[in-house]
């Protein structure tokens, strides 16, 4: 496995691989890797000749400077996870390499910007869209792998790939969870032991909401029940709890019978912002 820090060496290495007829699989990350990330690398390994993982904590997708500062940076440990998972190339640029000047471009994802993550993290998807576009141009992958943990990100990037005619296939991959149901996240390591102990409430709530919907309850009453449940647990500050259709992420009144339903949540626990979702 090679670690490359510059755009030019990454481009030229991958160009040479492509000339040899090799297919390229790409997994963009912000590092602080865990099994959720390595599941994407393993999938990419199965389906491509060359596997590239980028590690870049992208400043333009953080609205909150404190969150950016606190984001864990663990390149050494990350490399130790990536090699056995089957990664060939780690692209780990610094911010000056990626942004010699800040981009003027803004991307507008329409309604996808105005719900859930978009509503609470103004400019977040603009930052994600720009950095992922840059990474796609640098790596030029055949396939790019993203976790459904960030469901709205998958929806936004699917739209971007379509609208901007990126010549690649975007592959959504399932959420990897801890044994107690907590969705794996780089942010989990910032939880105190007490907070970590109660964090699985988030995924349990999603399962509970799913079963209420399957039993015929409407979204409004399910949301009311879940919101009231959280209001009795002062450790959590619920940011949103939404029941939406999977395709457009628009709120729906009851379980989507003609397609998939997505239940999505964001909550602060111990000042750490956690997100999760369930799709059925
Ligand atoms: P991040 O480093 O958090 O930006 O995540 C990089 C990629 O890993 C994104 O496509 C995430 O959706 C994905 N990812 C993060 N956590 C998980 C998880 N628990 N299960 C599956 N994919 C994940």
PDB file of C-alpha atoms and ligand atoms in Angstrom:
ATOM      1  CA  UNK A   1       0.000   0.000   0.000  1.00  0.00           C
ATOM      2  CA  UNK A   2       1.274   3.467  -0.897  1.00  0.00           C
ATOM      3  CA  UNK A   3       0.367   6.732   0.800  1.00  0.00           C
ATOM      4  CA  UNK A   4       0.323   9.674  -1.640  1.00  0.00           C
ATOM      5  CA  UNK A   5      -0.093  13.271  -0.539  1.00  0.00           C
ATOM      6  CA  UNK A   6      -0.234  15.201  -3.781  1.00  0.00           C
ATOM      7  CA  UNK A   7      -2.828  15.437  -6.510  1.00  0.00           C
ATOM      8  CA  UNK A   8      -0.241  15.160  -9.296  1.00  0.00           C
ATOM      9  CA  UNK A   9       1.386  11.912  -8.092  1.00  0.00           C
ATOM     10  CA  UNK A  10      -2.034  10.362  -7.436  1.00  0.00           C
ATOM     11  CA  UNK A  11      -3.319  11.339 -10.881  1.00  0.00           C
ATOM     12  CA  UNK A  12      -0.238  10.106 -12.673  1.00  0.00           C
ATOM     13  CA  UNK A  13      -0.085   6.779 -10.802  1.00  0.00           C
ATOM     14  CA  UNK A  14      -3.762   6.083 -11.479  1.00  0.00           C
ATOM     15  CA  UNK A  15      -3.412   7.131 -15.109  1.00  0.00           C
ATOM     16  CA  UNK A  16      -0.683   4.512 -15.533  1.00  0.00           C
ATOM     17  CA  UNK A  17      -2.935   1.869 -13.950  1.00  0.00           C
ATOM     18  CA  UNK A  18      -5.798   2.785 -16.242  1.00  0.00           C
ATOM     19  CA  UNK A  19      -3.492   2.490 -19.267  1.00  0.00           C
ATOM     20  CA  UNK A  20      -2.832  -1.096 -18.175  1.00  0.00           C
ATOM     21  CA  UNK A  21      -6.596  -1.668 -18.360  1.00  0.00           C
ATOM     22  CA  UNK A  22      -7.085  -1.812 -14.580  1.00  0.00           C
ATOM     23  CA  UNK A  23     -10.397  -0.841 -13.022  1.00  0.00           C
ATOM     24  CA  UNK A  24     -10.374   1.588 -10.082  1.00  0.00           C
ATOM     25  CA  UNK A  25     -12.582   1.453  -6.994  1.00  0.00           C
ATOM     26  CA  UNK A  26     -12.687   4.495  -4.732  1.00  0.00           C
ATOM     27  CA  UNK A  27     -13.688   5.027  -1.094  1.00  0.00           C
ATOM     28  CA  UNK A  28     -13.661   8.674   0.083  1.00  0.00           C
ATOM     29  CA  UNK A  29     -13.330   9.130   3.860  1.00  0.00           C
ATOM     30  CA  UNK A  30     -12.367  11.670   6.489  1.00  0.00           C
ATOM     31  CA  UNK A  31     -10.227   9.132   8.375  1.00  0.00           C
ATOM     32  CA  UNK A  32     -10.539   7.934  11.985  1.00  0.00           C
ATOM     33  CA  UNK A  33     -11.449   4.691  10.316  1.00  0.00           C
ATOM     34  CA  UNK A  34     -13.493   1.808  11.703  1.00  0.00           C
ATOM     35  CA  UNK A  35     -15.202  -1.318  10.377  1.00  0.00           C
ATOM     36  CA  UNK A  36     -17.861   0.772   8.628  1.00  0.00           C
ATOM     37  CA  UNK A  37     -15.135   2.205   6.416  1.00  0.00           C
ATOM     38  CA  UNK A  38     -13.266  -1.074   5.967  1.00  0.00           C
ATOM     39  CA  UNK A  39     -16.520  -2.732   4.815  1.00  0.00           C
ATOM     40  CA  UNK A  40     -16.473  -0.261   1.893  1.00  0.00           C
ATOM     41  CA  UNK A  41     -12.805  -1.051   1.178  1.00  0.00           C
ATOM     42  CA  UNK A  42     -13.528  -4.816   1.214  1.00  0.00           C
ATOM     43  CA  UNK A  43     -16.413  -4.367  -1.208  1.00  0.00           C
ATOM     44  CA  UNK A  44     -14.214  -2.219  -3.479  1.00  0.00           C
ATOM     45  CA  UNK A  45     -11.484  -4.902  -3.268  1.00  0.00           C
ATOM     46  CA  UNK A  46     -13.906  -7.562  -4.510  1.00  0.00           C
ATOM     47  CA  UNK A  47     -15.028  -5.498  -7.479  1.00  0.00           C
ATOM     48  CA  UNK A  48     -11.920  -3.654  -8.751  1.00  0.00           C
ATOM     49  CA  UNK A  49      -8.255  -4.134  -9.695  1.00  0.00           C
ATOM     50  CA  UNK A  50      -7.013  -1.064  -7.814  1.00  0.00           C
ATOM     51  CA  UNK A  51      -8.542   0.239  -4.563  1.00  0.00           C
ATOM     52  CA  UNK A  52      -8.037   3.876  -3.574  1.00  0.00           C
ATOM     53  CA  UNK A  53      -9.075   5.385  -0.245  1.00  0.00           C
ATOM     54  CA  UNK A  54      -8.893   9.130   0.350  1.00  0.00           C
ATOM     55  CA  UNK A  55      -8.439  10.537   3.829  1.00  0.00           C
ATOM     56  CA  UNK A  56      -9.216  14.215   4.007  1.00  0.00           C
ATOM     57  CA  UNK A  57     -11.040  16.121   6.745  1.00  0.00           C
ATOM     58  CA  UNK A  58     -12.780  18.543   4.429  1.00  0.00           C
ATOM     59  CA  UNK A  59     -13.031  21.991   6.072  1.00  0.00           C
ATOM     60  CA  UNK A  60     -15.684  23.274   3.649  1.00  0.00           C
ATOM     61  CA  UNK A  61     -18.321  20.808   4.839  1.00  0.00           C
ATOM     62  CA  UNK A  62     -18.078  21.822   8.515  1.00  0.00           C
ATOM     63  CA  UNK A  63     -20.301  24.734   9.513  1.00  0.00           C
ATOM     64  CA  UNK A  64     -19.045  24.546  13.087  1.00  0.00           C
ATOM     65  CA  UNK A  65     -15.296  25.340  13.505  1.00  0.00           C
ATOM     66  CA  UNK A  66     -15.228  23.528  16.887  1.00  0.00           C
ATOM     67  CA  UNK A  67     -16.541  20.333  15.244  1.00  0.00           C
ATOM     68  CA  UNK A  68     -13.808  20.596  12.584  1.00  0.00           C
ATOM     69  CA  UNK A  69     -11.144  21.118  15.245  1.00  0.00           C
ATOM     70  CA  UNK A  70     -12.380  18.170  17.336  1.00  0.00           C
ATOM     71  CA  UNK A  71     -12.603  15.778  14.383  1.00  0.00           C
ATOM     72  CA  UNK A  72     -10.153  12.907  15.123  1.00  0.00           C
ATOM     73  CA  UNK A  73      -7.075  12.654  12.878  1.00  0.00           C
ATOM     74  CA  UNK A  74      -5.398   9.234  13.113  1.00  0.00           C
ATOM     75  CA  UNK A  75      -3.520   8.588   9.851  1.00  0.00           C
ATOM     76  CA  UNK A  76      -1.106   6.054  11.369  1.00  0.00           C
ATOM     77  CA  UNK A  77      -3.858   3.851  12.834  1.00  0.00           C
ATOM     78  CA  UNK A  78      -5.952   4.323   9.681  1.00  0.00           C
ATOM     79  CA  UNK A  79      -3.135   2.974   7.486  1.00  0.00           C
ATOM     80  CA  UNK A  80      -2.925  -0.094   9.712  1.00  0.00           C
ATOM     81  CA  UNK A  81      -6.609  -0.839   9.102  1.00  0.00           C
ATOM     82  CA  UNK A  82      -6.525  -0.082   5.394  1.00  0.00           C
ATOM     83  CA  UNK A  83      -3.760  -2.404   4.261  1.00  0.00           C
ATOM     84  CA  UNK A  84      -5.289  -5.686   5.535  1.00  0.00           C
ATOM     85  CA  UNK A  85      -8.696  -4.572   4.215  1.00  0.00           C
ATOM     86  CA  UNK A  86      -7.195  -4.549   0.720  1.00  0.00           C
ATOM     87  CA  UNK A  87      -6.452  -0.894   0.017  1.00  0.00           C
ATOM     88  CA  UNK A  88      -3.706  -0.170  -2.563  1.00  0.00           C
ATOM     89  CA  UNK A  89      -3.463   3.617  -2.494  1.00  0.00           C
ATOM     90  CA  UNK A  90      -4.215   6.090   0.304  1.00  0.00           C
ATOM     91  CA  UNK A  91      -4.633   9.614  -0.990  1.00  0.00           C
ATOM     92  CA  UNK A  92      -4.086  11.889   2.036  1.00  0.00           C
ATOM     93  CA  UNK A  93      -3.702  15.510   0.913  1.00  0.00           C
ATOM     94  CA  UNK A  94      -3.563  18.502   3.227  1.00  0.00           C
ATOM     95  CA  UNK A  95      -6.001  21.404   2.970  1.00  0.00           C
ATOM     96  CA  UNK A  96      -3.603  23.577   0.904  1.00  0.00           C
ATOM     97  CA  UNK A  97      -3.186  20.800  -1.617  1.00  0.00           C
ATOM     98  CA  UNK A  98      -6.950  20.430  -2.032  1.00  0.00           C
ATOM     99  CA  UNK A  99      -7.781  24.133  -1.791  1.00  0.00           C
ATOM    100  CA  UNK A 100      -4.946  26.391  -2.992  1.00  0.00           C
ATOM    101  CA  UNK A 101      -7.780  28.920  -3.018  1.00  0.00           C
ATOM    102  CA  UNK A 102     -11.301  28.435  -1.718  1.00  0.00           C
ATOM    103  CA  UNK A 103     -13.770  27.513  -4.471  1.00  0.00           C
ATOM    104  CA  UNK A 104     -16.219  30.163  -5.656  1.00  0.00           C
ATOM    105  CA  UNK A 105     -18.565  27.560  -7.021  1.00  0.00           C
ATOM    106  CA  UNK A 106     -21.772  26.792  -5.133  1.00  0.00           C
ATOM    107  CA  UNK A 107     -23.910  23.744  -5.663  1.00  0.00           C
ATOM    108  CA  UNK A 108     -27.632  23.776  -5.012  1.00  0.00           C
ATOM    109  CA  UNK A 109     -29.252  20.402  -4.475  1.00  0.00           C
ATOM    110  CA  UNK A 110     -32.802  21.782  -4.404  1.00  0.00           C
ATOM    111  CA  UNK A 111     -35.126  20.215  -1.891  1.00  0.00           C
ATOM    112  CA  UNK A 112     -32.467  17.778  -0.701  1.00  0.00           C
ATOM    113  CA  UNK A 113     -30.741  20.820   0.830  1.00  0.00           C
ATOM    114  CA  UNK A 114     -33.772  21.833   2.832  1.00  0.00           C
ATOM    115  CA  UNK A 115     -34.524  18.688   4.794  1.00  0.00           C
ATOM    116  CA  UNK A 116     -32.763  16.907   7.665  1.00  0.00           C
ATOM    117  CA  UNK A 117     -28.967  17.377   7.468  1.00  0.00           C
ATOM    118  CA  UNK A 118     -29.367  20.199   4.941  1.00  0.00           C
ATOM    119  CA  UNK A 119     -31.734  22.082   7.236  1.00  0.00           C
ATOM    120  CA  UNK A 120     -29.418  21.904  10.250  1.00  0.00           C
ATOM    121  CA  UNK A 121     -26.041  22.113   8.506  1.00  0.00           C
ATOM    122  CA  UNK A 122     -26.249  25.041   6.103  1.00  0.00           C
ATOM    123  CA  UNK A 123     -23.687  24.702   3.307  1.00  0.00           C
ATOM    124  CA  UNK A 124     -22.755  21.154   4.325  1.00  0.00           C
ATOM    125  CA  UNK A 125     -23.795  19.499   1.068  1.00  0.00           C
ATOM    126  CA  UNK A 126     -22.219  22.261  -0.981  1.00  0.00           C
ATOM    127  CA  UNK A 127     -18.918  21.391   0.742  1.00  0.00           C
ATOM    128  CA  UNK A 128     -19.484  17.654   0.281  1.00  0.00           C
ATOM    129  CA  UNK A 129     -20.434  18.060  -3.391  1.00  0.00           C
ATOM    130  CA  UNK A 130     -17.383  20.166  -4.185  1.00  0.00           C
ATOM    131  CA  UNK A 131     -14.861  17.959  -2.400  1.00  0.00           C
ATOM    132  CA  UNK A 132     -16.322  14.752  -3.842  1.00  0.00           C
ATOM    133  CA  UNK A 133     -16.291  16.297  -7.365  1.00  0.00           C
ATOM    134  CA  UNK A 134     -12.643  17.220  -6.911  1.00  0.00           C
ATOM    135  CA  UNK A 135     -11.829  13.734  -5.636  1.00  0.00           C
ATOM    136  CA  UNK A 136     -13.711  12.133  -8.539  1.00  0.00           C
ATOM    137  CA  UNK A 137     -11.658  14.221 -10.987  1.00  0.00           C
ATOM    138  CA  UNK A 138      -8.398  13.279  -9.261  1.00  0.00           C
ATOM    139  CA  UNK A 139      -9.099   9.545  -8.907  1.00  0.00           C
ATOM    140  CA  UNK A 140     -11.369   9.048 -11.924  1.00  0.00           C
ATOM    141  CA  UNK A 141     -12.816   5.810 -10.492  1.00  0.00           C
ATOM    142  CA  UNK A 142     -15.004   3.247 -12.213  1.00  0.00           C
ATOM    143  CA  UNK A 143     -16.913   2.707  -8.990  1.00  0.00           C
ATOM    144  CA  UNK A 144     -17.218   4.827  -5.831  1.00  0.00           C
ATOM    145  CA  UNK A 145     -18.451   3.367  -2.542  1.00  0.00           C
ATOM    146  CA  UNK A 146     -20.510   5.284   0.045  1.00  0.00           C
ATOM    147  CA  UNK A 147     -22.184   4.151   3.265  1.00  0.00           C
ATOM    148  CA  UNK A 148     -25.937   4.391   3.762  1.00  0.00           C
ATOM    149  CA  UNK A 149     -25.087   5.635   7.254  1.00  0.00           C
ATOM    150  CA  UNK A 150     -25.077   9.011   5.451  1.00  0.00           C
ATOM    151  CA  UNK A 151     -28.294   8.368   3.575  1.00  0.00           C
ATOM    152  CA  UNK A 152     -28.871  11.953   2.492  1.00  0.00           C
ATOM    153  CA  UNK A 153     -25.276  12.217   1.275  1.00  0.00           C
ATOM    154  CA  UNK A 154     -25.909   9.212  -0.982  1.00  0.00           C
ATOM    155  CA  UNK A 155     -29.056  10.901  -2.356  1.00  0.00           C
ATOM    156  CA  UNK A 156     -27.216  14.191  -2.964  1.00  0.00           C
ATOM    157  CA  UNK A 157     -24.239  12.503  -4.636  1.00  0.00           C
ATOM    158  CA  UNK A 158     -26.461  10.299  -6.811  1.00  0.00           C
ATOM    159  CA  UNK A 159     -28.073  13.479  -8.043  1.00  0.00           C
ATOM    160  CA  UNK A 160     -24.707  15.138  -8.617  1.00  0.00           C
ATOM    161  CA  UNK A 161     -23.334  12.154 -10.574  1.00  0.00           C
ATOM    162  CA  UNK A 162     -26.435  12.252 -12.765  1.00  0.00           C
ATOM    163  CA  UNK A 163     -26.600  16.040 -13.226  1.00  0.00           C
ATOM    164  CA  UNK A 164     -22.880  16.436 -13.961  1.00  0.00           C
ATOM    165  CA  UNK A 165     -22.552  13.206 -16.005  1.00  0.00           C
ATOM    166  CA  UNK A 166     -19.737  11.732 -13.933  1.00  0.00           C
ATOM    167  CA  UNK A 167     -18.661   8.545 -15.681  1.00  0.00           C
ATOM    168  CA  UNK A 168     -18.764   6.239 -12.684  1.00  0.00           C
ATOM    169  CA  UNK A 169     -21.090   4.000 -10.728  1.00  0.00           C
ATOM    170  CA  UNK A 170     -21.986   5.036  -7.207  1.00  0.00           C
ATOM    171  CA  UNK A 171     -22.414   2.015  -4.934  1.00  0.00           C
ATOM    172  CA  UNK A 172     -24.406   2.489  -1.694  1.00  0.00           C
ATOM    173  CA  UNK A 173     -23.320   0.073   1.065  1.00  0.00           C
ATOM    174  CA  UNK A 174     -25.136  -1.072   4.242  1.00  0.00           C
ATOM    175  CA  UNK A 175     -24.618   0.478   7.693  1.00  0.00           C
ATOM    176  CA  UNK A 176     -22.170  -1.422   9.924  1.00  0.00           C
ATOM    177  CA  UNK A 177     -23.182  -1.449  13.604  1.00  0.00           C
ATOM    178  CA  UNK A 178     -21.628  -2.277  16.959  1.00  0.00           C
ATOM    179  CA  UNK A 179     -23.010  -5.401  18.684  1.00  0.00           C
ATOM    180  CA  UNK A 180     -25.431  -3.249  20.700  1.00  0.00           C
ATOM    181  CA  UNK A 181     -26.812  -1.604  17.554  1.00  0.00           C
ATOM    182  CA  UNK A 182     -24.961   1.718  17.659  1.00  0.00           C
ATOM    183  CA  UNK A 183     -24.036   2.724  14.104  1.00  0.00           C
ATOM    184  CA  UNK A 184     -20.254   2.854  13.819  1.00  0.00           C
ATOM    185  CA  UNK A 185     -18.981   6.405  13.519  1.00  0.00           C
ATOM    186  CA  UNK A 186     -15.676   8.223  13.899  1.00  0.00           C
ATOM    187  CA  UNK A 187     -17.470  10.451  16.398  1.00  0.00           C
ATOM    188  CA  UNK A 188     -18.329   7.557  18.762  1.00  0.00           C
ATOM    189  CA  UNK A 189     -14.808   7.672  20.206  1.00  0.00           C
ATOM    190  CA  UNK A 190     -15.578  11.133  21.598  1.00  0.00           C
ATOM    191  CA  UNK A 191     -18.391   9.758  23.810  1.00  0.00           C
ATOM    192  CA  UNK A 192     -17.752   9.386  27.541  1.00  0.00           C
ATOM    193  CA  UNK A 193     -18.226   5.815  28.883  1.00  0.00           C
ATOM    194  CA  UNK A 194     -21.643   6.796  30.306  1.00  0.00           C
ATOM    195  CA  UNK A 195     -22.760   8.344  27.047  1.00  0.00           C
ATOM    196  CA  UNK A 196     -21.471   5.350  25.085  1.00  0.00           C
ATOM    197  CA  UNK A 197     -23.579   3.145  27.374  1.00  0.00           C
ATOM    198  CA  UNK A 198     -26.835   4.890  26.456  1.00  0.00           C
ATOM    199  CA  UNK A 199     -25.981   5.697  22.812  1.00  0.00           C
ATOM    200  CA  UNK A 200     -27.779   2.572  21.472  1.00  0.00           C
ATOM    201  CA  UNK A 201     -31.068   4.303  22.405  1.00  0.00           C
ATOM    202  CA  UNK A 202     -30.739   5.978  19.004  1.00  0.00           C
ATOM    203  CA  UNK A 203     -30.853   2.783  16.938  1.00  0.00           C
ATOM    204  CA  UNK A 204     -33.413   1.195  19.284  1.00  0.00           C
ATOM    205  CA  UNK A 205     -35.670   4.192  18.676  1.00  0.00           C
ATOM    206  CA  UNK A 206     -35.460   3.645  14.927  1.00  0.00           C
ATOM    207  CA  UNK A 207     -36.434  -0.011  15.316  1.00  0.00           C
ATOM    208  CA  UNK A 208     -39.334   0.967  17.583  1.00  0.00           C
ATOM    209  CA  UNK A 209     -40.560   3.583  15.090  1.00  0.00           C
ATOM    210  CA  UNK A 210     -40.332   1.067  12.267  1.00  0.00           C
ATOM    211  CA  UNK A 211     -42.498  -1.445  14.127  1.00  0.00           C
ATOM    212  CA  UNK A 212     -45.068   1.250  14.994  1.00  0.00           C
ATOM    213  CA  UNK A 213     -45.308   2.227  11.312  1.00  0.00           C
ATOM    214  CA  UNK A 214     -45.574  -1.404  10.233  1.00  0.00           C
ATOM    215  CA  UNK A 215     -48.448  -1.757  12.708  1.00  0.00           C
ATOM    216  CA  UNK A 216     -50.311   0.989  10.882  1.00  0.00           C
ATOM    217  CA  UNK A 217     -49.518   4.054  13.040  1.00  0.00           C
ATOM    218  CA  UNK A 218     -49.223   7.334  11.153  1.00  0.00           C
ATOM    219  CA  UNK A 219     -45.966   9.298  11.031  1.00  0.00           C
ATOM    220  CA  UNK A 220     -47.295  12.184  13.099  1.00  0.00           C
ATOM    221  CA  UNK A 221     -48.125  10.011  16.108  1.00  0.00           C
ATOM    222  CA  UNK A 222     -44.907   7.999  15.795  1.00  0.00           C
ATOM    223  CA  UNK A 223     -42.868  11.235  15.717  1.00  0.00           C
ATOM    224  CA  UNK A 224     -44.821  12.548  18.728  1.00  0.00           C
ATOM    225  CA  UNK A 225     -44.123   9.357  20.704  1.00  0.00           C
ATOM    226  CA  UNK A 226     -40.418   9.322  19.871  1.00  0.00           C
ATOM    227  CA  UNK A 227     -39.996  13.045  20.539  1.00  0.00           C
ATOM    228  CA  UNK A 228     -41.670  12.677  23.913  1.00  0.00           C
ATOM    229  CA  UNK A 229     -39.427   9.685  24.720  1.00  0.00           C
ATOM    230  CA  UNK A 230     -36.330  11.814  24.020  1.00  0.00           C
ATOM    231  CA  UNK A 231     -37.663  14.737  26.031  1.00  0.00           C
ATOM    232  CA  UNK A 232     -37.533  12.448  29.083  1.00  0.00           C
ATOM    233  CA  UNK A 233     -33.813  11.757  28.538  1.00  0.00           C
ATOM    234  CA  UNK A 234     -31.907  15.003  29.187  1.00  0.00           C
ATOM    235  CA  UNK A 235     -28.636  13.434  28.011  1.00  0.00           C
ATOM    236  CA  UNK A 236     -29.928  13.639  24.435  1.00  0.00           C
ATOM    237  CA  UNK A 237     -30.788  16.754  22.467  1.00  0.00           C
ATOM    238  CA  UNK A 238     -32.863  15.595  19.541  1.00  0.00           C
ATOM    239  CA  UNK A 239     -32.237  17.652  16.414  1.00  0.00           C
ATOM    240  CA  UNK A 240     -34.594  15.914  14.007  1.00  0.00           C
ATOM    241  CA  UNK A 241     -36.558  12.722  13.701  1.00  0.00           C
ATOM    242  CA  UNK A 242     -38.060  12.346  10.231  1.00  0.00           C
ATOM    243  CA  UNK A 243     -40.110   9.727   8.430  1.00  0.00           C
ATOM    244  CA  UNK A 244     -39.593  10.124   4.680  1.00  0.00           C
ATOM    245  CA  UNK A 245     -39.758   8.363   1.375  1.00  0.00           C
ATOM    246  CA  UNK A 246     -36.404   6.807   0.560  1.00  0.00           C
ATOM    247  CA  UNK A 247     -36.109   8.218  -2.933  1.00  0.00           C
ATOM    248  CA  UNK A 248     -36.762  11.946  -2.443  1.00  0.00           C
ATOM    249  CA  UNK A 249     -36.390  12.181   1.358  1.00  0.00           C
ATOM    250  CA  UNK A 250     -39.710  14.055   1.515  1.00  0.00           C
ATOM    251  CA  UNK A 251     -41.775  13.610   4.701  1.00  0.00           C
ATOM    252  CA  UNK A 252     -44.587  11.053   4.352  1.00  0.00           C
ATOM    253  CA  UNK A 253     -47.758  10.593   6.393  1.00  0.00           C
ATOM    254  CA  UNK A 254     -47.425   6.866   6.900  1.00  0.00           C
ATOM    255  CA  UNK A 255     -45.326   3.923   5.808  1.00  0.00           C
ATOM    256  CA  UNK A 256     -44.540   4.164   2.097  1.00  0.00           C
ATOM    257  CA  UNK A 257     -46.469   1.313   0.515  1.00  0.00           C
ATOM    258  CA  UNK A 258     -45.292   1.925  -3.055  1.00  0.00           C
ATOM    259  CA  UNK A 259     -41.604   2.220  -2.192  1.00  0.00           C
ATOM    260  CA  UNK A 260     -39.156   2.277   0.675  1.00  0.00           C
ATOM    261  CA  UNK A 261     -39.536   4.267   3.880  1.00  0.00           C
ATOM    262  CA  UNK A 262     -36.549   5.968   5.545  1.00  0.00           C
ATOM    263  CA  UNK A 263     -36.556   6.941   9.214  1.00  0.00           C
ATOM    264  CA  UNK A 264     -33.724   9.343   9.979  1.00  0.00           C
ATOM    265  CA  UNK A 265     -32.480  10.807  13.226  1.00  0.00           C
ATOM    266  CA  UNK A 266     -29.850  13.295  14.415  1.00  0.00           C
ATOM    267  CA  UNK A 267     -29.212  13.890  18.106  1.00  0.00           C
ATOM    268  CA  UNK A 268     -26.519  15.346  20.309  1.00  0.00           C
ATOM    269  CA  UNK A 269     -25.230  13.141  23.108  1.00  0.00           C
ATOM    270  CA  UNK A 270     -22.358  14.419  25.240  1.00  0.00           C
ATOM    271  CA  UNK A 271     -21.967  17.307  22.751  1.00  0.00           C
ATOM    272  CA  UNK A 272     -21.328  14.761  20.017  1.00  0.00           C
ATOM    273  CA  UNK A 273     -23.649  14.871  17.044  1.00  0.00           C
ATOM    274  CA  UNK A 274     -24.794  11.387  16.047  1.00  0.00           C
ATOM    275  CA  UNK A 275     -26.901  10.401  13.042  1.00  0.00           C
ATOM    276  CA  UNK A 276     -28.546   7.138  12.095  1.00  0.00           C
ATOM    277  CA  UNK A 277     -31.323   5.803   9.902  1.00  0.00           C
ATOM    278  CA  UNK A 278     -33.285   2.714   9.006  1.00  0.00           C
ATOM    279  CA  UNK A 279     -34.729   1.928   5.573  1.00  0.00           C
ATOM    280  CA  UNK A 280     -37.462  -0.630   4.942  1.00  0.00           C
TER     281      UNK A 280
HETATM  282  P1  LIG B   1     -16.708   9.617   6.848  1.00  0.00           P
HETATM  283  O1  LIG B   1     -15.259   9.320   7.048  1.00  0.00           O
HETATM  284  O2  LIG B   1     -17.496   9.656   8.102  1.00  0.00           O
HETATM  285  O3  LIG B   1     -16.931  10.788   5.926  1.00  0.00           O
HETATM  286  O4  LIG B   1     -17.291   8.373   6.073  1.00  0.00           O
HETATM  287  C1  LIG B   1     -16.705   7.896   4.888  1.00  0.00           C
HETATM  288  C2  LIG B   1     -17.637   6.883   4.273  1.00  0.00           C
HETATM  289  O5  LIG B   1     -17.846   5.806   5.176  1.00  0.00           O
HETATM  290  C3  LIG B   1     -19.026   7.479   3.980  1.00  0.00           C
HETATM  291  O6  LIG B   1     -19.486   6.972   2.744  1.00  0.00           O
HETATM  292  C4  LIG B   1     -19.844   6.968   5.142  1.00  0.00           C
HETATM  293  O7  LIG B   1     -21.216   6.865   4.849  1.00  0.00           O
HETATM  294  C5  LIG B   1     -19.218   5.594   5.351  1.00  0.00           C
HETATM  295  N1  LIG B   1     -19.506   5.110   6.701  1.00  0.00           N
HETATM  296  C6  LIG B   1     -19.286   5.758   7.879  1.00  0.00           C
HETATM  297  N2  LIG B   1     -19.750   5.029   8.917  1.00  0.00           N
HETATM  298  C7  LIG B   1     -20.284   3.902   8.369  1.00  0.00           C
HETATM  299  C8  LIG B   1     -20.938   2.758   8.918  1.00  0.00           C
HETATM  300  N3  LIG B   1     -21.144   2.625  10.227  1.00  0.00           N
HETATM  301  N4  LIG B   1     -21.365   1.807   8.074  1.00  0.00           N
HETATM  302  C9  LIG B   1     -21.178   1.934   6.727  1.00  0.00           C
HETATM  303  N5  LIG B   1     -20.576   2.987   6.145  1.00  0.00           N
HETATM  304  C10 LIG B   1     -20.131   3.959   6.949  1.00  0.00           C
END
